[in-house]
Amino acid sequence: MVQVDLITGFLGAGKTTFIHKYIAYLSRRGQRIRVIENEFGSIGVDRTLLRDDDCDISDLTGVCMCCKGKDLFKKMLIQSAVQGYDRILVEPSGIYDVDEFFAVMSAEEVREHCRIGSILTIVDGQMDEGLTEEAKYLMFSQLLAAGTVIISKAQLFPEAVLGKTIGQLNLLLTQYGSPQPLGDDLCTKNWDDFTDEDFAAFQQSGFRILEHQRNTMEHDIIFHVKETADYCENIRDLEVRLRNLFSCADFGRVLRVKGHIQDLDKNWYEVNCAKDAFSIRPCKIKRGLLVIIGQELNEPALRQVFIPRKI
């Protein structure tokens, strides 16, 4: 019976970065690990961020594992279990409804091989105050089920900002009917200072199932993806264009940008950006797409963001 850990969190919270650290701990413990990645789009970007880790990775791309990809997700869990892995880490997209995870794990064919280990929810240290109601509900479902809520980038923000974020999270829980505010299940430690004891606690933190009013939604209708293979001039030009994406309302509500893009001199860059977290770095990859995720995206405006390829 293999244990399955769900590492969830809204778009750009830092799930992949945490999983990288968690894998290192589990590997030191001699565990054989399978990671199941689900991304909202047709390409697997986060897989490249974990490619050097001591684990096997399976992609579920192009469909959401809590909607149209649910049956395929079940098959991937069962296959991983019978292949002898000690632990399965599931990283869903940032718009994942955790109630659907419980539905999958309670299916008879899955229960024969797998059981839930821990649900860990990653939350950005500075909460976006402009989240839509749909986004807030998804965050609520992720918070409600968590055995531990782990604040990312906590060291970057003063105590007043972190306190405000925690207050907003508790307000979110209250608004949707949770009787239980965050307390001992909250971790605000600098991730660079995590010890094996911290990861052992995460591994054993379990999960919660609390009754609440459910909200169902079609993710591919409410949230949208734009993929581009266009160019930038150079890394400085790329940063300007990306920051404009997040700050200019003409493009719609951009929540996440990640993937790979080439400049005019044929240099490649790996992009992993949210509103308050920018990572742009040169990379050796020689192909790829840049993925833009958001709500009410303006397709014509987005087509003008980067330098178009010549046909």
PDB file of C-alpha atoms in Angstrom:
ATOM      1  CA  MET A   1       0.000   0.000   0.000  1.00  0.00           C
ATOM      2  CA  VAL A   2       1.793   3.109  -1.241  1.00  0.00           C
ATOM      3  CA  GLN A   3       1.290   6.486   0.423  1.00  0.00           C
ATOM      4  CA  VAL A   4       0.256   9.410  -1.760  1.00  0.00           C
ATOM      5  CA  ASP A   5       1.118  12.967  -0.765  1.00  0.00           C
ATOM      6  CA  LEU A   6      -0.727  15.855  -2.387  1.00  0.00           C
ATOM      7  CA  ILE A   7       1.331  19.068  -2.682  1.00  0.00           C
ATOM      8  CA  THR A   8      -1.182  21.736  -3.565  1.00  0.00           C
ATOM      9  CA  GLY A   9      -1.409  25.515  -3.660  1.00  0.00           C
ATOM     10  CA  PHE A  10      -2.700  28.265  -5.916  1.00  0.00           C
ATOM     11  CA  LEU A  11      -0.902  29.383  -9.075  1.00  0.00           C
ATOM     12  CA  GLY A  12       2.666  30.530  -8.392  1.00  0.00           C
ATOM     13  CA  ALA A  13       2.677  29.613  -4.695  1.00  0.00           C
ATOM     14  CA  GLY A  14       5.928  27.632  -4.951  1.00  0.00           C
ATOM     15  CA  LYS A  15       4.803  23.996  -5.121  1.00  0.00           C
ATOM     16  CA  THR A  16       7.582  22.817  -7.441  1.00  0.00           C
ATOM     17  CA  THR A  17      10.295  24.487  -5.350  1.00  0.00           C
ATOM     18  CA  PHE A  18       8.972  22.780  -2.222  1.00  0.00           C
ATOM     19  CA  ILE A  19       8.736  19.401  -3.968  1.00  0.00           C
ATOM     20  CA  HIS A  20      12.373  19.721  -5.037  1.00  0.00           C
ATOM     21  CA  LYS A  21      13.372  20.035  -1.370  1.00  0.00           C
ATOM     22  CA  TYR A  22      10.967  17.314  -0.237  1.00  0.00           C
ATOM     23  CA  ILE A  23      12.327  14.852  -2.821  1.00  0.00           C
ATOM     24  CA  ALA A  24      15.859  15.446  -1.548  1.00  0.00           C
ATOM     25  CA  TYR A  25      14.723  14.529   1.972  1.00  0.00           C
ATOM     26  CA  LEU A  26      12.850  11.399   0.879  1.00  0.00           C
ATOM     27  CA  SER A  27      15.835  10.314  -1.223  1.00  0.00           C
ATOM     28  CA  ARG A  28      18.112  10.638   1.794  1.00  0.00           C
ATOM     29  CA  ARG A  29      15.704   8.268   3.541  1.00  0.00           C
ATOM     30  CA  GLY A  30      16.205   5.729   0.743  1.00  0.00           C
ATOM     31  CA  GLN A  31      12.693   6.013  -0.642  1.00  0.00           C
ATOM     32  CA  ARG A  32      11.849   5.365  -4.286  1.00  0.00           C
ATOM     33  CA  ILE A  33       9.636   8.220  -5.459  1.00  0.00           C
ATOM     34  CA  ARG A  34       7.209   8.822  -8.305  1.00  0.00           C
ATOM     35  CA  VAL A  35       6.001  12.374  -8.998  1.00  0.00           C
ATOM     36  CA  ILE A  36       2.748  12.867 -10.903  1.00  0.00           C
ATOM     37  CA  GLU A  37       2.609  16.334 -12.470  1.00  0.00           C
ATOM     38  CA  ASN A  38      -0.566  17.932 -13.767  1.00  0.00           C
ATOM     39  CA  GLU A  39      -0.304  21.253 -15.570  1.00  0.00           C
ATOM     40  CA  PHE A  40      -2.980  23.502 -16.968  1.00  0.00           C
ATOM     41  CA  GLY A  41      -1.873  23.556 -20.596  1.00  0.00           C
ATOM     42  CA  SER A  42      -0.628  21.236 -23.294  1.00  0.00           C
ATOM     43  CA  ILE A  43       3.032  21.101 -22.210  1.00  0.00           C
ATOM     44  CA  GLY A  44       4.756  20.008 -19.014  1.00  0.00           C
ATOM     45  CA  VAL A  45       6.861  22.913 -17.782  1.00  0.00           C
ATOM     46  CA  ASP A  46       7.306  21.983 -14.121  1.00  0.00           C
ATOM     47  CA  ARG A  47       8.774  18.623 -15.132  1.00  0.00           C
ATOM     48  CA  THR A  48      11.879  20.409 -16.415  1.00  0.00           C
ATOM     49  CA  LEU A  49      12.350  22.068 -13.011  1.00  0.00           C
ATOM     50  CA  LEU A  50      12.528  18.606 -11.369  1.00  0.00           C
ATOM     51  CA  ARG A  51      14.484  16.846 -14.125  1.00  0.00           C
ATOM     52  CA  ASP A  52      17.687  16.564 -12.079  1.00  0.00           C
ATOM     53  CA  ASP A  53      15.986  15.246  -8.934  1.00  0.00           C
ATOM     54  CA  ASP A  54      16.206  11.645  -7.750  1.00  0.00           C
ATOM     55  CA  CYS A  55      12.709  10.634  -8.790  1.00  0.00           C
ATOM     56  CA  ASP A  56      10.600   9.371 -11.678  1.00  0.00           C
ATOM     57  CA  ILE A  57       8.122  11.804 -13.181  1.00  0.00           C
ATOM     58  CA  SER A  58       4.828  11.207 -14.961  1.00  0.00           C
ATOM     59  CA  ASP A  59       3.045  14.022 -16.779  1.00  0.00           C
ATOM     60  CA  LEU A  60      -0.685  14.522 -17.015  1.00  0.00           C
ATOM     61  CA  THR A  61      -0.916  17.498 -19.379  1.00  0.00           C
ATOM     62  CA  GLY A  62      -3.630  18.998 -21.495  1.00  0.00           C
ATOM     63  CA  VAL A  63      -6.433  18.019 -19.078  1.00  0.00           C
ATOM     64  CA  CYS A  64      -7.178  18.823 -15.449  1.00  0.00           C
ATOM     65  CA  MET A  65      -6.902  15.829 -13.118  1.00  0.00           C
ATOM     66  CA  CYS A  66      -9.981  16.920 -11.200  1.00  0.00           C
ATOM     67  CA  CYS A  67     -12.110  17.180 -14.340  1.00  0.00           C
ATOM     68  CA  LYS A  68     -11.566  15.437 -17.656  1.00  0.00           C
ATOM     69  CA  GLY A  69      -8.324  13.779 -16.553  1.00  0.00           C
ATOM     70  CA  LYS A  70      -9.699  12.090 -13.434  1.00  0.00           C
ATOM     71  CA  ASP A  71      -9.799   8.545 -14.868  1.00  0.00           C
ATOM     72  CA  LEU A  72      -6.289   8.852 -16.282  1.00  0.00           C
ATOM     73  CA  PHE A  73      -5.086  10.092 -12.891  1.00  0.00           C
ATOM     74  CA  LYS A  74      -6.545   6.971 -11.249  1.00  0.00           C
ATOM     75  CA  LYS A  75      -4.679   4.743 -13.718  1.00  0.00           C
ATOM     76  CA  MET A  76      -1.407   6.602 -13.089  1.00  0.00           C
ATOM     77  CA  LEU A  77      -1.776   6.128  -9.320  1.00  0.00           C
ATOM     78  CA  ILE A  78      -2.459   2.407  -9.657  1.00  0.00           C
ATOM     79  CA  GLN A  79       0.395   1.875 -12.129  1.00  0.00           C
ATOM     80  CA  SER A  80       2.813   3.716  -9.831  1.00  0.00           C
ATOM     81  CA  ALA A  81       1.699   1.621  -6.868  1.00  0.00           C
ATOM     82  CA  VAL A  82       2.168  -1.738  -8.591  1.00  0.00           C
ATOM     83  CA  GLN A  83       5.592  -0.657  -9.842  1.00  0.00           C
ATOM     84  CA  GLY A  84       6.855  -0.642  -6.275  1.00  0.00           C
ATOM     85  CA  TYR A  85       7.312   3.029  -5.425  1.00  0.00           C
ATOM     86  CA  ASP A  86       7.551   3.886  -1.738  1.00  0.00           C
ATOM     87  CA  ARG A  87       5.798   7.216  -2.076  1.00  0.00           C
ATOM     88  CA  ILE A  88       3.886   9.097  -4.748  1.00  0.00           C
ATOM     89  CA  LEU A  89       3.975  12.904  -4.762  1.00  0.00           C
ATOM     90  CA  VAL A  90       1.136  14.554  -6.662  1.00  0.00           C
ATOM     91  CA  GLU A  91       1.571  18.136  -7.876  1.00  0.00           C
ATOM     92  CA  PRO A  92      -1.703  19.309  -9.405  1.00  0.00           C
ATOM     93  CA  SER A  93      -2.191  22.552 -11.266  1.00  0.00           C
ATOM     94  CA  GLY A  94      -2.668  25.661  -9.172  1.00  0.00           C
ATOM     95  CA  ILE A  95      -6.408  25.628  -9.866  1.00  0.00           C
ATOM     96  CA  TYR A  96      -7.030  22.194  -8.352  1.00  0.00           C
ATOM     97  CA  ASP A  97     -10.145  21.414  -6.295  1.00  0.00           C
ATOM     98  CA  VAL A  98      -8.942  19.148  -3.461  1.00  0.00           C
ATOM     99  CA  ASP A  99     -12.405  17.634  -2.983  1.00  0.00           C
ATOM    100  CA  GLU A 100     -11.781  15.808  -6.253  1.00  0.00           C
ATOM    101  CA  PHE A 101      -8.593  14.304  -4.817  1.00  0.00           C
ATOM    102  CA  PHE A 102     -10.620  12.678  -2.048  1.00  0.00           C
ATOM    103  CA  ALA A 103     -13.052  11.377  -4.660  1.00  0.00           C
ATOM    104  CA  VAL A 104     -10.215   9.746  -6.613  1.00  0.00           C
ATOM    105  CA  MET A 105      -8.520   8.275  -3.547  1.00  0.00           C
ATOM    106  CA  SER A 106     -11.790   6.799  -2.276  1.00  0.00           C
ATOM    107  CA  ALA A 107     -12.478   4.949  -5.535  1.00  0.00           C
ATOM    108  CA  GLU A 108     -12.384   1.194  -4.886  1.00  0.00           C
ATOM    109  CA  GLU A 109      -9.748   0.427  -7.538  1.00  0.00           C
ATOM    110  CA  VAL A 110      -7.430   3.089  -6.078  1.00  0.00           C
ATOM    111  CA  ARG A 111      -8.069   2.143  -2.421  1.00  0.00           C
ATOM    112  CA  GLU A 112      -6.717  -1.341  -3.110  1.00  0.00           C
ATOM    113  CA  HIS A 113      -3.269   0.080  -3.839  1.00  0.00           C
ATOM    114  CA  CYS A 114      -2.979   3.604  -2.395  1.00  0.00           C
ATOM    115  CA  ARG A 115      -3.787   5.624   0.668  1.00  0.00           C
ATOM    116  CA  ILE A 116      -3.428   9.307   1.455  1.00  0.00           C
ATOM    117  CA  GLY A 117      -0.270  10.218   3.326  1.00  0.00           C
ATOM    118  CA  SER A 118      -0.196  14.002   3.766  1.00  0.00           C
ATOM    119  CA  ILE A 119      -1.833  16.973   2.092  1.00  0.00           C
ATOM    120  CA  LEU A 120       0.501  19.965   2.133  1.00  0.00           C
ATOM    121  CA  THR A 121      -0.778  23.336   0.940  1.00  0.00           C
ATOM    122  CA  ILE A 122       1.717  25.990  -0.179  1.00  0.00           C
ATOM    123  CA  VAL A 123       0.662  29.634   0.183  1.00  0.00           C
ATOM    124  CA  ASP A 124       2.514  32.732  -0.990  1.00  0.00           C
ATOM    125  CA  GLY A 125       3.759  34.923   1.861  1.00  0.00           C
ATOM    126  CA  GLN A 126       1.962  37.913   0.361  1.00  0.00           C
ATOM    127  CA  MET A 127      -1.575  37.040  -0.635  1.00  0.00           C
ATOM    128  CA  ASP A 128      -2.984  38.588  -3.783  1.00  0.00           C
ATOM    129  CA  GLU A 129      -5.852  40.824  -2.687  1.00  0.00           C
ATOM    130  CA  GLY A 130      -7.446  40.823  -6.141  1.00  0.00           C
ATOM    131  CA  LEU A 131      -8.360  37.139  -6.355  1.00  0.00           C
ATOM    132  CA  THR A 132     -11.676  36.331  -7.988  1.00  0.00           C
ATOM    133  CA  GLU A 133     -14.348  34.367  -6.156  1.00  0.00           C
ATOM    134  CA  GLU A 134     -13.471  31.251  -8.156  1.00  0.00           C
ATOM    135  CA  ALA A 135      -9.815  31.549  -7.156  1.00  0.00           C
ATOM    136  CA  LYS A 136     -10.736  32.144  -3.519  1.00  0.00           C
ATOM    137  CA  TYR A 137     -12.867  29.005  -3.435  1.00  0.00           C
ATOM    138  CA  LEU A 138     -10.041  26.889  -4.837  1.00  0.00           C
ATOM    139  CA  MET A 139      -7.676  28.298  -2.211  1.00  0.00           C
ATOM    140  CA  PHE A 140     -10.272  27.494   0.448  1.00  0.00           C
ATOM    141  CA  SER A 141     -10.523  23.859  -0.685  1.00  0.00           C
ATOM    142  CA  GLN A 142      -6.740  23.579  -0.556  1.00  0.00           C
ATOM    143  CA  LEU A 143      -6.499  25.150   2.910  1.00  0.00           C
ATOM    144  CA  LEU A 144      -9.370  23.161   4.377  1.00  0.00           C
ATOM    145  CA  ALA A 145      -7.849  19.770   3.538  1.00  0.00           C
ATOM    146  CA  ALA A 146      -4.257  20.500   4.528  1.00  0.00           C
ATOM    147  CA  GLY A 147      -2.455  18.698   7.297  1.00  0.00           C
ATOM    148  CA  THR A 148       0.065  21.536   7.127  1.00  0.00           C
ATOM    149  CA  VAL A 149      -0.126  24.938   5.431  1.00  0.00           C
ATOM    150  CA  ILE A 150       3.367  26.063   4.431  1.00  0.00           C
ATOM    151  CA  ILE A 151       4.026  29.749   3.737  1.00  0.00           C
ATOM    152  CA  SER A 152       6.497  30.315   0.900  1.00  0.00           C
ATOM    153  CA  LYS A 153       8.998  33.188   0.670  1.00  0.00           C
ATOM    154  CA  ALA A 154       8.237  34.100   4.301  1.00  0.00           C
ATOM    155  CA  GLN A 155      11.736  35.513   4.763  1.00  0.00           C
ATOM    156  CA  LEU A 156      11.075  38.125   2.060  1.00  0.00           C
ATOM    157  CA  PHE A 157       8.248  39.847   3.893  1.00  0.00           C
ATOM    158  CA  PRO A 158       8.039  41.737   7.229  1.00  0.00           C
ATOM    159  CA  GLU A 159       5.965  40.299  10.036  1.00  0.00           C
ATOM    160  CA  ALA A 160       3.166  42.767   9.318  1.00  0.00           C
ATOM    161  CA  VAL A 161       2.750  41.411   5.771  1.00  0.00           C
ATOM    162  CA  LEU A 162       2.838  37.788   6.936  1.00  0.00           C
ATOM    163  CA  GLY A 163       0.343  38.588   9.682  1.00  0.00           C
ATOM    164  CA  LYS A 164      -1.974  40.168   7.133  1.00  0.00           C
ATOM    165  CA  THR A 165      -1.689  37.113   4.870  1.00  0.00           C
ATOM    166  CA  ILE A 166      -2.516  34.743   7.720  1.00  0.00           C
ATOM    167  CA  GLY A 167      -5.469  36.933   8.628  1.00  0.00           C
ATOM    168  CA  GLN A 168      -6.706  36.817   5.046  1.00  0.00           C
ATOM    169  CA  LEU A 169      -6.392  33.030   4.982  1.00  0.00           C
ATOM    170  CA  ASN A 170      -8.397  32.691   8.198  1.00  0.00           C
ATOM    171  CA  LEU A 171     -11.014  35.090   6.833  1.00  0.00           C
ATOM    172  CA  LEU A 172     -11.236  32.969   3.705  1.00  0.00           C
ATOM    173  CA  LEU A 173     -11.787  29.850   5.789  1.00  0.00           C
ATOM    174  CA  THR A 174     -14.482  31.605   7.824  1.00  0.00           C
ATOM    175  CA  GLN A 175     -16.271  32.980   4.766  1.00  0.00           C
ATOM    176  CA  TYR A 176     -16.688  29.514   3.309  1.00  0.00           C
ATOM    177  CA  GLY A 177     -17.832  27.946   6.564  1.00  0.00           C
ATOM    178  CA  SER A 178     -14.742  26.402   8.182  1.00  0.00           C
ATOM    179  CA  PRO A 179     -14.970  26.377  11.988  1.00  0.00           C
ATOM    180  CA  GLN A 180     -11.221  26.029  12.380  1.00  0.00           C
ATOM    181  CA  PRO A 181      -8.635  28.835  11.925  1.00  0.00           C
ATOM    182  CA  LEU A 182      -4.996  28.105  11.141  1.00  0.00           C
ATOM    183  CA  GLY A 183      -2.855  27.353  14.180  1.00  0.00           C
ATOM    184  CA  ASP A 184      -0.316  24.618  14.838  1.00  0.00           C
ATOM    185  CA  ASP A 185      -0.868  23.419  11.272  1.00  0.00           C
ATOM    186  CA  LEU A 186       0.804  26.569   9.895  1.00  0.00           C
ATOM    187  CA  CYS A 187       4.523  26.752   9.015  1.00  0.00           C
ATOM    188  CA  THR A 188       6.186  30.134   8.365  1.00  0.00           C
ATOM    189  CA  LYS A 189       9.809  28.998   8.538  1.00  0.00           C
ATOM    190  CA  ASN A 190      12.401  30.077   5.961  1.00  0.00           C
ATOM    191  CA  TRP A 191      12.625  27.154   3.532  1.00  0.00           C
ATOM    192  CA  ASP A 192      16.428  27.392   3.454  1.00  0.00           C
ATOM    193  CA  ASP A 193      16.386  26.493   7.156  1.00  0.00           C
ATOM    194  CA  PHE A 194      14.254  23.361   6.833  1.00  0.00           C
ATOM    195  CA  THR A 195      15.792  20.334   8.575  1.00  0.00           C
ATOM    196  CA  ASP A 196      15.099  16.633   8.204  1.00  0.00           C
ATOM    197  CA  GLU A 197      12.942  16.953  11.318  1.00  0.00           C
ATOM    198  CA  ASP A 198      10.787  19.523   9.519  1.00  0.00           C
ATOM    199  CA  PHE A 199      10.341  17.266   6.497  1.00  0.00           C
ATOM    200  CA  ALA A 200       9.586  14.286   8.747  1.00  0.00           C
ATOM    201  CA  ALA A 201       6.807  16.373  10.310  1.00  0.00           C
ATOM    202  CA  PHE A 202       5.456  17.302   6.868  1.00  0.00           C
ATOM    203  CA  GLN A 203       5.543  13.642   5.863  1.00  0.00           C
ATOM    204  CA  GLN A 204       3.462  12.718   8.905  1.00  0.00           C
ATOM    205  CA  SER A 205       1.131  15.720   9.035  1.00  0.00           C
ATOM    206  CA  GLY A 206      -1.797  13.881   7.468  1.00  0.00           C
ATOM    207  CA  PHE A 207      -4.884  15.709   6.201  1.00  0.00           C
ATOM    208  CA  ARG A 208      -8.343  16.924   7.189  1.00  0.00           C
ATOM    209  CA  ILE A 209     -11.800  16.143   5.875  1.00  0.00           C
ATOM    210  CA  LEU A 210     -14.313  18.768   6.996  1.00  0.00           C
ATOM    211  CA  GLU A 211     -17.885  19.148   5.823  1.00  0.00           C
ATOM    212  CA  HIS A 212     -18.482  22.229   3.696  1.00  0.00           C
ATOM    213  CA  GLN A 213     -20.635  23.531   0.890  1.00  0.00           C
ATOM    214  CA  ARG A 214     -19.076  22.480  -2.401  1.00  0.00           C
ATOM    215  CA  ASN A 215     -18.666  24.680  -5.447  1.00  0.00           C
ATOM    216  CA  THR A 216     -18.224  22.923  -8.772  1.00  0.00           C
ATOM    217  CA  MET A 217     -16.690  24.669 -11.764  1.00  0.00           C
ATOM    218  CA  GLU A 218     -15.415  23.984 -15.263  1.00  0.00           C
ATOM    219  CA  HIS A 219     -11.788  25.045 -14.950  1.00  0.00           C
ATOM    220  CA  ASP A 220     -11.156  25.286 -18.686  1.00  0.00           C
ATOM    221  CA  ILE A 221     -14.032  27.767 -18.969  1.00  0.00           C
ATOM    222  CA  ILE A 222     -13.144  29.967 -15.983  1.00  0.00           C
ATOM    223  CA  PHE A 223      -9.359  29.814 -16.332  1.00  0.00           C
ATOM    224  CA  HIS A 224      -7.561  30.126 -19.660  1.00  0.00           C
ATOM    225  CA  VAL A 225      -4.184  29.289 -21.167  1.00  0.00           C
ATOM    226  CA  LYS A 226      -2.278  31.046 -23.921  1.00  0.00           C
ATOM    227  CA  GLU A 227       0.844  29.363 -25.297  1.00  0.00           C
ATOM    228  CA  THR A 228       3.374  31.227 -27.402  1.00  0.00           C
ATOM    229  CA  ALA A 229       6.537  30.354 -29.309  1.00  0.00           C
ATOM    230  CA  ASP A 230       7.429  33.989 -30.017  1.00  0.00           C
ATOM    231  CA  TYR A 231      10.723  35.748 -29.187  1.00  0.00           C
ATOM    232  CA  CYS A 232      12.151  38.433 -26.930  1.00  0.00           C
ATOM    233  CA  GLU A 233      15.129  40.705 -27.668  1.00  0.00           C
ATOM    234  CA  ASN A 234      17.228  39.715 -24.636  1.00  0.00           C
ATOM    235  CA  ILE A 235      16.820  38.933 -20.941  1.00  0.00           C
ATOM    236  CA  ARG A 236      16.268  42.584 -19.948  1.00  0.00           C
ATOM    237  CA  ASP A 237      13.627  43.000 -22.639  1.00  0.00           C
ATOM    238  CA  LEU A 238      11.994  39.753 -21.488  1.00  0.00           C
ATOM    239  CA  GLU A 239      11.639  40.997 -17.902  1.00  0.00           C
ATOM    240  CA  VAL A 240      10.023  44.240 -19.072  1.00  0.00           C
ATOM    241  CA  ARG A 241       7.524  42.373 -21.221  1.00  0.00           C
ATOM    242  CA  LEU A 242       6.678  39.917 -18.436  1.00  0.00           C
ATOM    243  CA  ARG A 243       6.164  42.606 -15.815  1.00  0.00           C
ATOM    244  CA  ASN A 244       3.895  44.433 -18.246  1.00  0.00           C
ATOM    245  CA  LEU A 245       1.802  41.273 -18.563  1.00  0.00           C
ATOM    246  CA  PHE A 246       1.057  41.273 -14.848  1.00  0.00           C
ATOM    247  CA  SER A 247       0.583  45.026 -14.427  1.00  0.00           C
ATOM    248  CA  CYS A 248      -1.485  45.947 -17.510  1.00  0.00           C
ATOM    249  CA  ALA A 249      -5.189  45.161 -17.342  1.00  0.00           C
ATOM    250  CA  ASP A 250      -5.427  45.152 -21.146  1.00  0.00           C
ATOM    251  CA  PHE A 251      -4.218  41.536 -21.184  1.00  0.00           C
ATOM    252  CA  GLY A 252      -6.854  40.285 -18.765  1.00  0.00           C
ATOM    253  CA  ARG A 253      -6.004  38.887 -15.340  1.00  0.00           C
ATOM    254  CA  VAL A 254      -2.651  37.157 -15.776  1.00  0.00           C
ATOM    255  CA  LEU A 255      -1.919  34.843 -12.820  1.00  0.00           C
ATOM    256  CA  ARG A 256       1.070  32.803 -13.958  1.00  0.00           C
ATOM    257  CA  VAL A 257       3.695  32.721 -16.718  1.00  0.00           C
ATOM    258  CA  LYS A 258       6.110  29.823 -17.081  1.00  0.00           C
ATOM    259  CA  GLY A 259       8.019  27.898 -19.692  1.00  0.00           C
ATOM    260  CA  HIS A 260      10.815  28.664 -22.143  1.00  0.00           C
ATOM    261  CA  ILE A 261      11.455  31.421 -24.652  1.00  0.00           C
ATOM    262  CA  GLN A 262      14.219  32.242 -27.117  1.00  0.00           C
ATOM    263  CA  ASP A 263      15.746  35.656 -27.839  1.00  0.00           C
ATOM    264  CA  LEU A 264      16.803  37.037 -31.202  1.00  0.00           C
ATOM    265  CA  ASP A 265      20.369  35.762 -30.685  1.00  0.00           C
ATOM    266  CA  LYS A 266      19.022  32.228 -30.124  1.00  0.00           C
ATOM    267  CA  ASN A 267      19.655  32.215 -26.364  1.00  0.00           C
ATOM    268  CA  TRP A 268      17.031  30.348 -24.325  1.00  0.00           C
ATOM    269  CA  TYR A 269      15.516  31.401 -20.992  1.00  0.00           C
ATOM    270  CA  GLU A 270      13.543  29.499 -18.381  1.00  0.00           C
ATOM    271  CA  VAL A 271      10.644  31.565 -17.025  1.00  0.00           C
ATOM    272  CA  ASN A 272       8.798  30.894 -13.775  1.00  0.00           C
ATOM    273  CA  CYS A 273       6.797  33.963 -12.767  1.00  0.00           C
ATOM    274  CA  ALA A 274       3.846  35.050 -10.683  1.00  0.00           C
ATOM    275  CA  LYS A 275       2.783  38.555  -9.738  1.00  0.00           C
ATOM    276  CA  ASP A 276       5.284  38.956  -6.881  1.00  0.00           C
ATOM    277  CA  ALA A 277       7.830  36.258  -7.800  1.00  0.00           C
ATOM    278  CA  PHE A 278       9.975  36.556 -10.912  1.00  0.00           C
ATOM    279  CA  SER A 279      12.481  33.929 -11.964  1.00  0.00           C
ATOM    280  CA  ILE A 280      14.157  34.314 -15.362  1.00  0.00           C
ATOM    281  CA  ARG A 281      17.376  32.463 -16.033  1.00  0.00           C
ATOM    282  CA  PRO A 282      19.400  31.325 -19.042  1.00  0.00           C
ATOM    283  CA  CYS A 283      19.042  27.622 -19.795  1.00  0.00           C
ATOM    284  CA  LYS A 284      20.377  25.001 -22.175  1.00  0.00           C
ATOM    285  CA  ILE A 285      17.043  23.831 -23.478  1.00  0.00           C
ATOM    286  CA  LYS A 286      16.705  24.340 -27.232  1.00  0.00           C
ATOM    287  CA  ARG A 287      12.946  24.178 -27.606  1.00  0.00           C
ATOM    288  CA  GLY A 288       9.811  24.976 -25.700  1.00  0.00           C
ATOM    289  CA  LEU A 289       6.825  27.242 -25.265  1.00  0.00           C
ATOM    290  CA  LEU A 290       5.885  30.016 -22.889  1.00  0.00           C
ATOM    291  CA  VAL A 291       2.591  29.403 -21.063  1.00  0.00           C
ATOM    292  CA  ILE A 292       0.369  32.254 -19.818  1.00  0.00           C
ATOM    293  CA  ILE A 293      -2.415  31.314 -17.372  1.00  0.00           C
ATOM    294  CA  GLY A 294      -5.169  33.617 -16.173  1.00  0.00           C
ATOM    295  CA  GLN A 295      -8.785  34.652 -16.292  1.00  0.00           C
ATOM    296  CA  GLU A 296     -10.571  36.618 -19.026  1.00  0.00           C
ATOM    297  CA  LEU A 297      -7.373  36.693 -21.081  1.00  0.00           C
ATOM    298  CA  ASN A 298      -7.386  39.038 -24.075  1.00  0.00           C
ATOM    299  CA  GLU A 299      -6.081  36.840 -26.893  1.00  0.00           C
ATOM    300  CA  PRO A 300      -5.523  39.634 -29.466  1.00  0.00           C
ATOM    301  CA  ALA A 301      -3.581  41.719 -26.927  1.00  0.00           C
ATOM    302  CA  LEU A 302      -1.501  38.726 -25.818  1.00  0.00           C
ATOM    303  CA  ARG A 303      -0.471  38.074 -29.407  1.00  0.00           C
ATOM    304  CA  GLN A 304       1.255  41.458 -29.376  1.00  0.00           C
ATOM    305  CA  VAL A 305       3.294  40.916 -26.182  1.00  0.00           C
ATOM    306  CA  PHE A 306       6.376  39.252 -27.707  1.00  0.00           C
ATOM    307  CA  ILE A 307       8.241  39.465 -31.004  1.00  0.00           C
ATOM    308  CA  PRO A 308       6.416  37.247 -33.505  1.00  0.00           C
ATOM    309  CA  ARG A 309       8.173  34.486 -35.380  1.00  0.00           C
ATOM    310  CA  LYS A 310       8.668  35.033 -39.089  1.00  0.00           C
ATOM    311  CA  ILE A 311       6.676  32.624 -41.188  1.00  0.00           C
TER     312      ILE A 311
END
